[in-house]
């Protein structure tokens, strides 16, 4: 364990975690990561500087999103991410 004081970076650093167990196909994982980056860029000014980690916590319904790169999946992911980052900005 490092006992030095943590230094918060000037800007916003983003870490992405999309587990294979929740998004089996690489095309789906890549789509979700692109959506995460796009929403972060759009919401960046409202968020405080620091280290941000976005993690997919649950799988998407394969019956509802039959295509791994479908437009409905893209839209739902972007909408949910935007809502989560708005909540985070309101807390900060």
Short mmCIF file of C-alpha atoms in Angstrom, two decimals:
data_model
loop_
_atom_site.label_atom_id
_atom_site.label_comp_id
_atom_site.label_asym_id
_atom_site.label_seq_id
_atom_site.Cartn_x
_atom_site.Cartn_y
_atom_site.Cartn_z
CA UNK A 1 0.00 0.00 0.00
CA UNK A 2 1.30 3.39 -0.95
CA UNK A 3 1.04 5.84 1.94
CA UNK A 4 1.63 8.94 -0.18
CA UNK A 5 -1.25 11.35 -0.63
CA UNK A 6 -3.26 10.57 -3.74
CA UNK A 7 -2.97 13.15 -6.49
CA UNK A 8 -6.15 13.82 -8.43
CA UNK A 9 -5.45 14.47 -12.12
CA UNK A 10 -6.34 17.81 -13.66
CA UNK A 11 -8.80 16.39 -16.20
CA UNK A 12 -11.14 13.45 -16.25
CA UNK A 13 -9.65 9.99 -16.74
CA UNK A 14 -11.95 7.22 -17.80
CA UNK A 15 -11.68 3.50 -17.12
CA UNK A 16 -14.09 1.06 -18.78
CA UNK A 17 -15.00 -2.45 -17.64
CA UNK A 18 -17.28 -4.58 -19.81
CA UNK A 19 -16.98 -8.19 -18.63
CA UNK A 20 -17.21 -10.98 -21.14
CA UNK A 21 -19.74 -12.78 -18.95
CA UNK A 22 -22.23 -9.90 -19.42
CA UNK A 23 -21.53 -9.19 -23.10
CA UNK A 24 -20.39 -12.41 -24.77
CA UNK A 25 -19.60 -11.02 -28.21
CA UNK A 26 -16.70 -8.65 -28.83
CA UNK A 27 -18.84 -6.50 -31.12
CA UNK A 28 -21.26 -5.89 -28.23
CA UNK A 29 -18.46 -5.10 -25.77
CA UNK A 30 -16.91 -2.65 -28.23
CA UNK A 31 -20.27 -1.01 -28.93
CA UNK A 32 -20.85 -0.52 -25.21
CA UNK A 33 -17.37 0.94 -24.71
CA UNK A 34 -17.93 3.39 -27.58
CA UNK A 35 -21.21 4.45 -26.01
CA UNK A 36 -19.53 4.88 -22.62
CA UNK A 37 -16.83 7.10 -24.12
CA UNK A 38 -19.35 9.20 -26.08
CA UNK A 39 -21.56 9.83 -23.06
CA UNK A 40 -18.55 10.68 -20.91
CA UNK A 41 -17.38 13.24 -23.47
CA UNK A 42 -20.88 14.76 -23.64
CA UNK A 43 -21.22 14.95 -19.84
CA UNK A 44 -17.59 15.82 -19.03
CA UNK A 45 -18.08 19.48 -18.17
CA UNK A 46 -20.74 18.64 -15.56
CA UNK A 47 -18.48 16.12 -13.80
CA UNK A 48 -15.67 17.02 -11.41
CA UNK A 49 -12.11 16.21 -12.47
CA UNK A 50 -10.78 12.87 -11.36
CA UNK A 51 -10.63 9.19 -12.12
CA UNK A 52 -13.92 7.76 -13.39
CA UNK A 53 -14.66 4.07 -13.87
CA UNK A 54 -17.73 2.84 -15.73
CA UNK A 55 -18.56 -0.85 -15.30
CA UNK A 56 -21.27 -2.99 -16.84
CA UNK A 57 -22.85 -4.73 -13.84
CA UNK A 58 -25.51 -6.88 -15.51
CA UNK A 59 -26.06 -8.52 -18.89
CA UNK A 60 -28.43 -7.16 -21.50
CA UNK A 61 -31.52 -9.21 -22.40
CA UNK A 62 -30.57 -11.22 -25.51
CA UNK A 63 -34.25 -11.66 -26.45
CA UNK A 64 -34.80 -7.91 -26.53
CA UNK A 65 -31.48 -7.11 -28.24
CA UNK A 66 -31.11 -9.96 -30.75
CA UNK A 67 -28.35 -8.27 -32.76
CA UNK A 68 -25.05 -7.67 -30.94
CA UNK A 69 -24.75 -4.17 -32.41
CA UNK A 70 -28.41 -3.21 -32.74
CA UNK A 71 -29.63 0.38 -32.74
CA UNK A 72 -32.01 -0.29 -29.80
CA UNK A 73 -29.07 -1.58 -27.72
CA UNK A 74 -27.05 1.48 -28.68
CA UNK A 75 -29.89 3.84 -27.76
CA UNK A 76 -30.72 2.14 -24.46
CA UNK A 77 -27.08 2.01 -23.40
CA UNK A 78 -26.55 5.68 -24.19
CA UNK A 79 -29.74 6.69 -22.38
CA UNK A 80 -28.90 4.73 -19.24
CA UNK A 81 -25.30 5.98 -19.17
CA UNK A 82 -26.42 9.58 -19.59
CA UNK A 83 -28.82 9.19 -16.66
CA UNK A 84 -26.13 7.65 -14.44
CA UNK A 85 -23.61 10.40 -15.21
CA UNK A 86 -26.25 13.09 -14.61
CA UNK A 87 -26.88 11.59 -11.17
CA UNK A 88 -23.13 11.53 -10.49
CA UNK A 89 -22.82 15.17 -11.54
CA UNK A 90 -25.69 16.16 -9.26
CA UNK A 91 -23.94 14.52 -6.28
CA UNK A 92 -20.61 16.24 -6.97
#
